[in-house]
């Protein structure tokens, strides 16, 4: 009995202690750590600082459970939401060729041969639409098509269609409705398109259509999406501002109109930044006054600035940190989004453009039952985009796993059907008067379902002329085509005796042609055609003994052209060339009987800062070749050191090579690049082909300084030939353009 009482007394004494321990246990169990959200703001290239912020938070073991981003903040945020570590995000950004990404034209080597001919001359990177309502400008300087496949990780293309909450870290990109001005928080669909909408800065990128809304950059209304992060369930919000802040202004003496307009825009957007920073639990302000919004060359420095900014808030952040074991468990729980590639249930096309469905489907190689191949899809969409009539070509995946619909979603250029482009060039040396040339291309695309187009070219300057061609593919693959056309041109040709200019004669030509052709993939084209017209020549200046001549011409023209250059004016890689023949016969309507044959090959290869360029040309003739059809040579890279077009003959040949060394220039869109160049060449012209000999070849060379600008190359230099002729050159819009012998 005493033992029972002793046991009861012990229990009565222990109960309060047990109750206290139980309460303590309940308190520990119920006290969950706060949900931490990260709000990443916009700021252009300064947004690389977000990477440094993430790296430092990772080192401090501060977990991030929610992330929302605006503009560049959305770009960094989407990678983090997919489970990328901060170091992996940095490596991804450093691997991106930002200059190429921001240059809107597709990879030239993958363009169709037809589209490559649009840029044979120095055509500026601006398009103007001609519609029934007047002139319409493109909606952004950069269409952003290349951004569709900026990252290699497949998760960014296949995740998030059900909800962005299903990502390893829930994510929200923020955009602005262009029509209503409302804040738009995107929570599902094509991840990359959502990010593109968030970063579609007006003027730089075109708006992005998602559903019924036309969306632009979120910075217009929400520079730092703190409220959005809280609505996602975050208890504590860390806000990061990398954009402009008061005091981040240049010296007032450097203010010009562009700087004033930019500053006014930043002041307006800062008004929506302050309220968001005020309601954040931790406001990280990254000071980057010396980094322009578009300078993508200081990535390392900008990332370091983000890390340093975090260290200014250690007192606020350390209480949010986890132990090493807890943080490792959290990181393991996030993982990395690596879904299995979906099976394509069917391929659908949402096409509201002028291009026929059959033409687009003909460029899509993915078929029903295939496993989605992103590399192949990237290639297919690039083939669709290079047709030249699209602002963008996107895709989405719809339906439930494991099979999904692959939906191709092209967006046409809103300023079609007519597109106008402009260009200009100039060349001179001290032996020749300057020659200036203005060019205008006007193209009417997609006249019919097979892709017929009408192209009109207008030339003003040294060459005066107008031409029109109706280019009509004969089937949906656009392999076979016909191309009838009309033309008129008038130009002066110099006549030299040695280095002395005797005078000039003027040639006027008009006529028409009907060509048949075949496209050989994207690299080559073969044409044959019948040309009929009239040529008139007369002395325009100087003491020349050329007679005034009027001839009807009728000829068959054959041409094979190939082009695999990465650029036309200053190629770094690839090759291009052509072989052509002109057969004039009285039976075809010509007053004379002759044949004219010529060809050329150009190419380039680059390693590091050095670029090798080369050029080979040759031509010959037979029969009664008129003087105005003779081959002309002379000028920089066309027998250097002698005056432009100062040599003439019924045959010619030349070969040359040169090196370019990259001196300076930021790797930015439209930034000017500087090069130092050297060139040597050899060759000659001959009165008759049988007179051609190796022992009378001329030798020349030049040193040049070259600027590669957004509107084409500008080059100056000095050239000298082996007969002691020398001349200074100044050229714009020409550099390495393919040679033309009329």
XYZ file of C-alpha atoms in Angstrom:
742
model
C 0.000 0.000 0.000
C 2.830 2.366 0.860
C 4.343 1.614 -2.552
C 1.100 2.658 -4.267
C 1.000 5.952 -2.363
C 4.616 6.619 -3.174
C 3.888 5.986 -6.881
C 0.893 8.342 -6.838
C 2.910 11.057 -5.114
C 5.691 10.643 -7.721
C 3.177 10.955 -10.561
C 1.641 14.087 -9.035
C 5.084 15.645 -8.757
C 6.049 14.628 -12.307
C 2.873 15.755 -14.065
C 3.668 19.481 -14.144
C 7.140 18.685 -15.453
C 5.778 16.333 -18.144
C 3.156 18.869 -19.098
C 5.836 21.559 -19.406
C 8.011 19.291 -21.582
C 5.018 18.390 -23.787
C 4.165 22.020 -24.213
C 7.767 22.755 -25.121
C 7.712 19.949 -27.672
C 4.490 21.261 -29.197
C 5.984 24.747 -29.390
C 9.034 23.507 -31.323
C 6.896 21.426 -33.669
C 4.420 24.179 -34.458
C 6.997 26.909 -34.979
C 7.651 26.434 -38.716
C 10.299 28.689 -40.257
C 8.966 31.635 -42.292
C 8.380 31.225 -46.023
C 11.009 33.410 -47.675
C 10.304 35.112 -50.970
C 12.714 36.874 -53.327
C 11.538 39.810 -55.484
C 14.024 40.490 -58.300
C 13.698 43.837 -60.032
C 14.395 45.007 -63.562
C 17.468 46.889 -64.652
C 18.846 45.633 -67.954
C 22.424 44.410 -67.851
C 22.644 45.465 -64.208
C 20.356 42.533 -63.455
C 23.392 40.247 -63.525
C 23.797 41.467 -59.928
C 20.869 39.200 -59.019
C 23.236 36.276 -59.567
C 25.612 37.668 -56.959
C 22.693 38.145 -54.550
C 21.686 34.498 -54.972
C 25.270 33.327 -54.503
C 25.657 35.236 -51.254
C 22.282 34.058 -49.918
C 23.389 30.515 -50.717
C 26.622 31.005 -48.782
C 24.674 32.431 -45.828
C 22.292 29.431 -46.028
C 19.217 31.649 -46.455
C 16.599 29.543 -48.296
C 14.383 31.043 -51.022
C 10.935 29.450 -51.234
C 9.235 31.810 -53.686
C 10.612 34.008 -56.446
C 9.014 36.720 -58.566
C 10.821 38.758 -61.169
C 10.452 41.706 -63.480
C 12.366 41.954 -66.761
C 15.969 40.760 -66.208
C 14.833 39.685 -62.737
C 12.459 37.251 -64.431
C 15.301 35.869 -66.582
C 17.458 35.118 -63.535
C 14.437 34.055 -61.482
C 13.188 31.465 -63.945
C 16.511 29.619 -63.833
C 16.509 29.607 -60.050
C 12.917 28.387 -60.034
C 13.960 25.392 -62.141
C 16.503 24.368 -59.518
C 19.678 25.874 -60.974
C 22.260 26.689 -58.325
C 23.555 30.280 -58.309
C 26.887 29.137 -59.743
C 25.085 27.258 -62.532
C 23.098 30.418 -63.325
C 26.337 32.406 -63.574
C 27.885 29.814 -65.901
C 24.732 29.884 -68.050
C 24.805 33.664 -68.405
C 28.515 33.765 -69.180
C 28.011 31.203 -71.948
C 25.433 33.339 -73.795
C 26.612 35.265 -76.873
C 24.653 38.417 -76.022
C 25.753 40.302 -79.129
C 24.387 37.589 -81.402
C 21.284 37.209 -79.253
C 20.433 40.890 -79.545
C 21.096 40.992 -83.274
C 17.739 40.165 -84.690
C 18.585 38.739 -88.079
C 18.703 34.953 -88.013
C 21.988 33.147 -88.536
C 22.786 34.183 -92.092
C 24.217 30.804 -92.975
C 20.833 29.216 -92.258
C 18.786 31.743 -94.218
C 17.405 30.769 -97.596
C 19.452 31.918 -100.565
C 16.589 34.209 -101.542
C 16.655 36.002 -98.184
C 20.439 36.301 -98.322
C 20.105 38.342 -101.506
C 18.084 40.917 -99.546
C 21.336 41.933 -97.834
C 23.872 41.694 -100.648
C 24.331 45.460 -100.447
C 24.757 47.588 -97.350
C 21.148 47.459 -96.186
C 20.515 49.031 -92.784
C 18.869 46.948 -90.010
C 15.580 48.878 -90.120
C 12.319 47.853 -91.770
C 9.380 50.108 -92.552
C 6.006 48.682 -93.453
C 3.859 50.174 -96.182
C 0.163 49.525 -95.525
C -3.148 50.996 -96.565
C -2.930 53.224 -93.490
C 0.495 54.613 -94.394
C 4.006 53.906 -93.147
C 4.309 51.597 -90.131
C 7.527 51.032 -88.193
C 8.560 47.743 -86.655
C 7.430 47.268 -83.039
C 10.928 46.794 -81.653
C 14.520 47.202 -82.719
C 15.050 43.549 -81.791
C 12.346 40.972 -82.513
C 13.810 38.570 -79.944
C 13.362 35.334 -81.903
C 16.787 34.059 -80.846
C 15.756 34.409 -77.200
C 13.326 31.516 -77.717
C 16.237 29.083 -77.438
C 18.699 31.052 -75.337
C 19.096 28.322 -72.706
C 20.038 24.684 -73.189
C 18.139 23.180 -70.250
C 15.018 21.374 -71.542
C 13.044 22.184 -68.391
C 12.515 25.784 -69.379
C 10.708 24.636 -72.525
C 8.621 21.829 -71.034
C 7.816 22.959 -67.470
C 5.088 25.167 -66.110
C 2.254 24.541 -68.527
C -0.048 23.400 -65.720
C 1.180 25.949 -63.174
C 4.358 27.793 -62.267
C 3.688 26.595 -58.709
C 4.716 23.102 -59.818
C 8.303 24.211 -60.412
C 10.957 23.340 -57.799
C 10.598 26.941 -56.571
C 7.225 28.586 -57.340
C 7.750 31.456 -59.771
C 5.925 34.529 -61.101
C 7.133 36.767 -63.941
C 5.480 40.192 -64.025
C 4.479 42.087 -67.179
C 2.328 45.079 -68.143
C -0.784 45.060 -70.336
C 0.061 47.452 -73.173
C -3.553 48.462 -73.766
C -4.832 48.921 -70.208
C -1.605 49.558 -68.310
C -2.557 46.922 -65.731
C -0.040 44.736 -63.929
C -0.154 41.179 -65.289
C 1.175 38.342 -63.123
C 1.746 35.211 -65.206
C 1.260 31.884 -63.435
C 1.197 29.188 -66.131
C 1.956 28.433 -69.775
C 5.091 28.710 -71.875
C 7.771 29.712 -69.349
C 10.080 31.349 -71.831
C 7.305 33.325 -73.495
C 6.206 34.567 -70.082
C 9.763 35.710 -69.391
C 9.953 37.359 -72.810
C 6.774 39.291 -72.011
C 8.235 40.434 -68.700
C 11.366 41.787 -70.430
C 9.729 43.241 -73.593
C 11.029 46.776 -73.059
C 9.025 49.105 -75.346
C 11.116 50.219 -78.280
C 13.727 47.522 -77.804
C 11.527 44.405 -78.099
C 8.060 43.980 -79.601
C 5.089 43.225 -77.325
C 4.337 39.560 -76.630
C 0.862 38.181 -77.219
C -0.348 35.848 -74.451
C -3.999 34.954 -74.679
C -5.970 38.109 -75.435
C -3.366 40.412 -73.910
C -0.509 42.262 -75.562
C 2.215 42.411 -72.921
C 5.315 44.539 -72.426
C 7.989 44.927 -69.769
C 6.720 44.774 -66.186
C 8.991 47.612 -65.052
C 6.435 50.153 -66.320
C 4.205 49.365 -63.333
C 6.116 47.065 -61.004
C 9.868 47.427 -61.008
C 10.251 45.161 -57.956
C 7.351 42.696 -57.452
C 7.263 42.644 -53.642
C 3.443 42.524 -53.439
C 3.381 39.674 -55.940
C 5.847 37.705 -53.797
C 3.673 38.164 -50.711
C 0.589 37.034 -52.619
C 2.501 33.825 -53.399
C 2.567 33.098 -49.640
C 5.898 34.602 -48.594
C 6.133 35.631 -44.931
C 9.434 37.417 -45.396
C 10.337 39.193 -48.642
C 13.842 40.096 -49.765
C 13.613 42.762 -52.476
C 16.547 43.434 -54.799
C 16.793 46.683 -56.759
C 19.522 46.859 -59.419
C 18.137 49.691 -61.537
C 18.509 53.423 -61.396
C 18.425 55.284 -58.100
C 18.722 59.023 -57.355
C 22.317 60.056 -57.762
C 23.132 57.473 -60.445
C 23.500 60.167 -63.077
C 26.309 61.120 -65.414
C 28.165 64.385 -65.238
C 25.767 67.132 -66.339
C 28.230 68.307 -68.976
C 27.653 65.071 -70.919
C 23.881 65.350 -71.112
C 22.365 65.076 -74.545
C 18.902 64.248 -75.854
C 19.250 60.426 -75.511
C 20.530 60.794 -71.926
C 17.743 63.211 -71.014
C 15.033 60.913 -72.406
C 16.514 57.895 -70.614
C 16.750 59.812 -67.352
C 13.130 60.972 -67.609
C 11.993 57.371 -68.114
C 14.009 56.179 -65.114
C 12.602 58.917 -62.889
C 9.057 57.886 -63.799
C 9.663 54.197 -63.111
C 11.441 54.907 -59.822
C 8.121 56.213 -58.497
C 6.773 52.643 -58.489
C 9.997 51.292 -56.996
C 10.001 53.180 -53.675
C 6.633 51.861 -52.409
C 7.737 48.283 -53.081
C 11.059 48.722 -51.286
C 9.253 50.255 -48.298
C 7.044 47.187 -47.747
C 9.848 44.628 -48.173
C 11.324 43.009 -45.078
C 14.830 43.321 -46.495
C 15.559 45.858 -49.221
C 18.831 45.184 -51.044
C 19.922 48.147 -53.139
C 22.775 47.357 -55.535
C 24.638 50.528 -56.457
C 25.947 50.391 -60.028
C 26.190 54.012 -61.198
C 28.991 53.286 -63.685
C 27.260 50.377 -65.451
C 24.924 51.369 -68.314
C 21.644 49.498 -68.635
C 22.812 47.846 -71.866
C 26.457 47.078 -71.016
C 26.712 43.293 -70.981
C 30.508 43.263 -70.806
C 30.969 43.801 -67.050
C 29.260 40.627 -65.849
C 31.892 39.682 -63.275
C 31.956 43.164 -61.747
C 28.166 43.400 -61.618
C 27.844 39.985 -59.934
C 30.429 41.052 -57.352
C 28.394 44.211 -56.643
C 25.351 42.035 -55.923
C 27.304 39.988 -53.407
C 28.591 43.129 -51.693
C 25.094 44.610 -51.445
C 23.847 41.551 -49.557
C 26.582 41.948 -46.955
C 25.122 45.327 -46.003
C 22.071 43.487 -44.606
C 23.639 40.664 -42.598
C 21.846 41.730 -39.397
C 18.489 41.222 -41.132
C 19.423 38.097 -43.076
C 21.319 35.954 -40.570
C 18.195 35.324 -38.432
C 16.668 33.727 -41.553
C 19.599 31.367 -42.079
C 19.354 27.581 -41.539
C 21.867 25.189 -40.077
C 24.094 23.326 -42.511
C 22.007 20.158 -42.176
C 18.701 21.996 -42.580
C 19.961 23.945 -45.586
C 21.308 20.818 -47.256
C 17.946 19.153 -46.720
C 16.156 22.184 -48.211
C 18.436 22.258 -51.233
C 17.988 18.530 -51.796
C 14.220 18.989 -51.573
C 14.299 21.550 -54.378
C 16.197 19.327 -56.760
C 16.373 20.208 -60.423
C 13.478 20.101 -62.861
C 14.311 17.317 -65.272
C 11.076 16.016 -66.703
C 11.009 13.319 -69.318
C 10.603 14.753 -72.800
C 6.925 14.508 -73.696
C 5.583 12.383 -76.495
C 3.916 14.418 -79.248
C 0.270 13.435 -79.498
C -0.226 15.685 -82.506
C 1.291 18.770 -84.156
C -1.035 21.764 -84.415
C -0.591 25.147 -86.031
C -2.127 28.379 -84.799
C -1.507 30.426 -87.912
C -2.936 33.909 -88.437
C -0.191 35.013 -90.805
C 0.039 35.410 -94.572
C 2.136 32.261 -94.980
C 0.232 29.123 -95.910
C -0.130 26.253 -93.432
C 1.411 23.843 -95.913
C 4.569 25.938 -96.216
C 5.005 26.087 -92.440
C 4.217 22.411 -91.887
C 6.723 21.585 -94.624
C 9.451 22.992 -92.378
C 8.394 21.100 -89.215
C 10.024 17.677 -89.025
C 8.517 16.624 -85.661
C 5.640 14.216 -86.163
C 2.962 12.539 -84.095
C 4.329 9.795 -81.864
C 7.832 11.336 -81.721
C 9.490 12.244 -78.458
C 9.993 15.998 -78.419
C 13.467 16.809 -79.762
C 14.281 20.396 -78.763
C 17.363 20.668 -80.968
C 15.389 19.567 -83.996
C 12.513 21.860 -83.077
C 14.915 24.796 -82.770
C 16.181 24.057 -86.275
C 12.640 23.732 -87.633
C 11.417 27.005 -86.150
C 14.516 28.783 -87.460
C 13.635 27.522 -90.962
C 10.146 28.926 -90.574
C 11.396 32.246 -89.205
C 13.877 32.807 -92.023
C 11.004 33.108 -94.513
C 11.249 36.767 -93.512
C 7.617 37.570 -92.719
C 7.480 36.693 -89.024
C 8.005 38.787 -85.919
C 8.459 35.579 -83.951
C 7.811 31.848 -84.209
C 6.975 30.285 -80.825
C 5.676 26.940 -79.665
C 3.791 25.595 -76.690
C 2.868 22.199 -75.261
C -0.746 21.561 -74.424
C -2.558 18.591 -72.934
C -1.865 16.156 -70.104
C 1.238 14.037 -69.579
C 2.782 11.948 -70.966
C 1.482 12.916 -74.442
C 1.065 16.561 -75.398
C 0.096 18.613 -78.418
C 2.971 20.522 -79.979
C 1.451 23.847 -81.008
C 3.406 26.012 -83.458
C 2.525 29.701 -83.008
C 3.936 32.091 -85.622
C 3.337 35.834 -85.273
C 3.478 37.823 -88.490
C 5.112 41.198 -88.831
C 2.243 43.643 -88.250
C 3.486 46.043 -90.928
C 3.128 43.650 -93.854
C 2.402 43.139 -96.741
C 4.970 45.660 -98.048
C 8.371 46.107 -96.424
C 10.787 48.888 -97.290
C 14.507 48.814 -96.509
C 17.212 51.416 -97.111
C 20.956 51.358 -97.544
C 23.862 53.476 -98.731
C 27.511 53.186 -99.704
C 30.380 55.495 -100.602
C 33.840 55.004 -102.028
C 36.645 57.263 -103.169
C 40.378 57.503 -103.511
C 42.613 60.387 -104.481
C 42.646 59.184 -108.105
C 38.847 58.950 -108.461
C 35.999 61.221 -107.660
C 33.751 59.998 -104.881
C 30.913 57.627 -105.707
C 27.854 57.659 -103.463
C 24.990 55.214 -103.754
C 21.572 55.128 -102.126
C 19.435 51.992 -102.279
C 15.814 51.229 -101.537
C 14.245 47.768 -101.537
C 10.465 47.510 -101.563
C 9.154 43.950 -101.257
C 5.576 42.676 -101.313
C 5.615 39.326 -99.512
C 3.293 36.330 -99.742
C 1.204 37.437 -102.706
C -0.220 33.927 -102.947
C -0.189 30.665 -101.022
C 2.983 29.467 -102.754
C 4.915 32.493 -101.485
C 5.095 34.729 -104.538
C 6.728 38.103 -103.940
C 7.274 41.303 -105.860
C 10.564 43.117 -105.311
C 11.297 46.620 -106.547
C 14.773 48.130 -106.235
C 15.513 51.827 -106.628
C 19.096 53.086 -106.938
C 20.121 56.746 -106.762
C 23.654 58.025 -107.077
C 26.546 56.729 -109.166
C 24.189 54.076 -110.466
C 20.720 55.322 -111.327
C 18.153 52.648 -111.876
C 14.967 50.863 -111.049
C 14.119 47.199 -111.365
C 11.246 44.937 -110.529
C 11.059 41.163 -110.257
C 8.142 38.874 -109.582
C 9.527 35.838 -107.784
C 7.104 32.926 -107.885
C 7.818 29.543 -106.244
C 6.121 26.685 -108.058
C 5.405 24.436 -105.059
C 5.050 24.739 -101.288
C 8.607 23.708 -100.553
C 9.721 26.776 -102.562
C 12.426 24.825 -104.324
C 11.496 25.547 -107.948
C 10.652 29.069 -109.067
C 10.184 31.422 -111.998
C 11.244 35.061 -111.912
C 10.237 37.486 -114.684
C 11.462 41.055 -114.332
C 12.010 44.492 -115.871
C 14.901 46.883 -115.311
C 16.479 50.206 -116.230
C 19.928 51.408 -115.196
C 22.326 54.193 -116.111
C 25.912 54.605 -114.907
C 29.259 56.182 -115.767
C 32.420 54.196 -116.416
C 35.914 55.774 -116.227
C 38.589 55.343 -118.895
C 42.228 55.569 -117.799
C 45.605 55.676 -119.464
C 47.849 54.351 -116.729
C 46.832 56.336 -113.666
C 45.581 59.285 -115.713
C 41.812 59.667 -116.079
C 40.956 60.397 -119.726
C 37.217 60.707 -119.248
C 34.019 58.787 -118.711
C 31.315 57.295 -120.846
C 27.726 56.726 -119.811
C 25.829 53.515 -120.344
C 22.077 53.195 -120.237
C 20.300 49.839 -120.338
C 16.695 48.753 -120.166
C 14.969 45.500 -120.807
C 13.399 42.457 -119.263
C 14.114 38.865 -118.408
C 12.403 35.600 -117.609
C 14.320 33.244 -115.313
C 13.781 29.656 -114.253
C 15.519 28.505 -111.107
C 15.987 25.931 -108.403
C 17.024 26.461 -104.775
C 19.569 23.931 -103.563
C 18.881 23.871 -99.846
C 19.637 27.140 -98.109
C 23.126 27.501 -99.544
C 22.785 27.752 -103.324
C 20.640 28.744 -106.278
C 20.814 27.915 -109.972
C 19.151 30.184 -112.549
C 18.838 30.248 -116.296
C 16.987 32.930 -118.165
C 16.353 34.832 -121.365
C 17.255 38.545 -121.333
C 16.076 41.017 -123.958
C 16.588 44.771 -124.158
C 18.663 47.678 -125.420
C 21.979 49.326 -124.510
C 23.063 52.888 -125.350
C 26.497 54.376 -124.649
C 27.875 57.895 -125.145
C 30.870 59.932 -124.026
C 29.980 61.859 -120.892
C 33.244 63.689 -120.186
C 36.853 63.920 -121.384
C 38.539 63.376 -124.709
C 37.446 59.857 -125.544
C 37.235 58.325 -128.981
C 34.472 55.890 -128.127
C 31.618 56.087 -130.628
C 28.034 56.607 -129.541
C 26.625 53.114 -129.752
C 23.124 51.675 -129.648
C 22.702 47.910 -129.517
C 19.816 45.571 -128.993
C 20.708 42.679 -126.750
C 19.253 39.226 -126.547
C 21.025 36.589 -124.515
C 20.777 33.507 -122.387
C 22.141 33.996 -118.884
C 23.155 31.118 -116.653
C 24.138 31.546 -113.031
C 25.051 29.343 -110.117
C 25.478 31.087 -106.779
C 26.313 29.720 -103.347
C 26.556 31.566 -100.043
C 27.570 30.229 -96.633
C 28.984 33.421 -95.119
C 28.000 34.411 -91.606
C 27.950 38.067 -92.691
C 28.026 39.843 -96.025
C 30.072 42.990 -95.410
C 32.598 41.767 -92.816
C 32.450 37.965 -92.769
C 34.173 36.062 -89.992
C 33.363 32.532 -91.163
C 32.214 30.747 -94.295
C 32.494 31.125 -98.037
C 30.461 32.326 -101.010
C 30.788 32.606 -104.760
C 29.183 32.380 -108.149
C 29.760 31.278 -111.720
C 27.897 33.067 -114.506
C 27.679 32.988 -118.264
C 26.163 35.451 -120.776
C 25.575 34.056 -124.266
C 24.572 36.783 -126.742
C 23.456 35.558 -130.157
C 21.769 37.238 -133.131
C 19.260 34.423 -133.173
C 18.193 35.515 -129.677
C 17.760 39.164 -130.717
C 21.276 40.514 -130.125
C 23.088 42.758 -132.613
C 26.373 41.088 -131.668
C 27.670 37.563 -131.229
C 29.754 36.931 -128.105
C 30.047 35.055 -124.846
C 31.069 36.399 -121.443
C 32.005 34.145 -118.500
C 33.113 35.057 -114.997
C 33.167 33.804 -111.438
C 34.409 34.558 -107.950
C 35.037 32.948 -104.579
C 35.294 34.768 -101.249
C 35.705 33.395 -97.743
C 36.794 34.015 -94.172
C 37.975 32.169 -91.076
C 38.465 33.544 -87.566
C 40.513 32.489 -84.588
C 40.545 34.693 -81.528
C 41.015 38.331 -82.548
C 42.386 37.437 -85.997
C 40.288 37.008 -89.134
C 41.640 35.750 -92.464
C 39.748 36.843 -95.582
C 40.406 35.811 -99.173
C 39.047 36.545 -102.635
C 39.589 34.963 -106.066
C 38.073 36.241 -109.334
C 38.440 35.421 -113.005
C 36.656 36.091 -116.266
C 36.993 35.498 -119.974
C 35.095 36.138 -123.191
C 34.851 35.089 -126.792
C 33.482 36.657 -129.959
C 32.697 40.305 -130.638
C 32.629 41.604 -127.039
C 31.615 45.307 -127.001
C 33.785 47.751 -125.019
C 30.997 48.438 -122.513
C 30.920 44.728 -121.592
C 34.649 44.499 -120.864
C 35.809 43.480 -117.400
C 36.922 46.242 -115.029
C 39.452 45.969 -112.205
C 41.158 48.321 -109.782
C 40.516 49.523 -106.274
C 40.863 48.302 -102.723
C 40.839 44.467 -102.752
C 40.274 44.528 -106.555
C 43.957 45.071 -107.473
C 44.936 47.405 -104.685
C 46.939 50.605 -105.141
C 45.549 51.608 -108.515
C 42.444 53.743 -109.169
C 38.987 52.193 -109.058
C 37.997 50.519 -112.364
C 41.158 51.788 -114.077
C 42.010 48.484 -115.809
C 39.841 46.930 -118.506
C 40.026 43.961 -120.835
C 38.295 40.987 -122.373
C 39.777 38.745 -119.682
C 40.948 39.194 -116.104
C 42.122 37.285 -113.066
C 43.073 38.166 -109.508
C 43.613 36.620 -106.093
C 44.034 38.293 -102.751
C 44.070 37.680 -99.017
C 44.185 39.770 -95.896
C 44.103 39.779 -92.123
C 41.909 41.752 -89.734
C 42.900 42.246 -86.112
C 40.197 43.195 -83.634
C 41.416 46.268 -81.769
C 38.482 47.141 -79.533
C 34.721 47.289 -79.200
C 32.277 46.033 -76.601
C 30.431 42.797 -77.308
C 27.098 44.598 -77.410
C 24.288 44.898 -79.939
C 24.996 47.680 -82.453
C 28.289 48.572 -80.715
C 31.081 49.780 -82.996
C 34.005 47.394 -83.458
C 37.471 48.571 -84.530
C 39.858 46.552 -86.689
C 43.318 47.007 -88.154
C 43.627 45.358 -91.545
C 46.244 44.338 -94.062
C 45.657 43.091 -97.614
C 47.748 41.868 -100.555
C 46.553 40.889 -104.017
C 47.802 40.131 -107.478
C 46.241 39.986 -110.925
C 45.641 41.877 -114.148
C 43.339 42.394 -117.102
C 44.204 41.420 -120.653
C 43.056 42.672 -124.048
C 42.351 39.103 -125.144
C 42.212 35.890 -123.103
C 45.127 34.395 -125.006
C 47.338 37.282 -123.855
C 47.046 36.242 -120.184
C 50.462 35.504 -118.662
C 51.735 35.031 -115.130
C 54.787 37.214 -115.697
C 52.762 40.416 -116.098
C 50.673 40.144 -112.943
C 50.407 43.314 -110.885
C 50.997 43.235 -107.133
C 49.375 45.501 -104.566
C 48.793 45.846 -100.872
C 47.107 48.071 -98.315
C 46.879 48.898 -94.627
C 43.441 49.924 -93.425
C 41.538 50.983 -90.331
C 38.029 49.560 -90.241
C 34.992 50.457 -88.151
C 32.105 47.998 -88.025
C 29.021 50.076 -87.155
C 25.312 49.379 -86.852
C 24.881 50.925 -90.314
C 27.688 49.079 -92.012
C 31.481 49.250 -92.334
C 33.508 52.460 -92.629
C 37.076 52.002 -93.801
C 40.059 54.189 -94.549
C 43.568 53.233 -95.558
C 46.477 53.505 -97.943
C 47.208 51.148 -100.821
C 50.216 50.825 -103.101
C 50.975 48.777 -106.195
C 54.313 47.393 -107.450
C 54.551 50.097 -110.129
C 54.791 52.707 -107.358
C 51.220 53.871 -107.720
C 49.660 54.655 -104.370
C 46.394 56.068 -103.145
C 44.408 56.791 -100.000
C 41.000 55.131 -99.705
C 37.779 55.997 -97.932
C 34.854 53.607 -98.149
C 31.556 53.175 -96.340
C 29.155 50.277 -96.688
C 31.492 48.203 -98.883
C 34.387 46.451 -97.064
C 34.142 42.856 -98.331
C 30.981 42.909 -100.432
C 30.952 40.323 -103.164
C 32.557 41.607 -106.371
C 30.301 42.543 -109.249
C 31.349 42.808 -112.899
C 28.545 44.322 -114.937
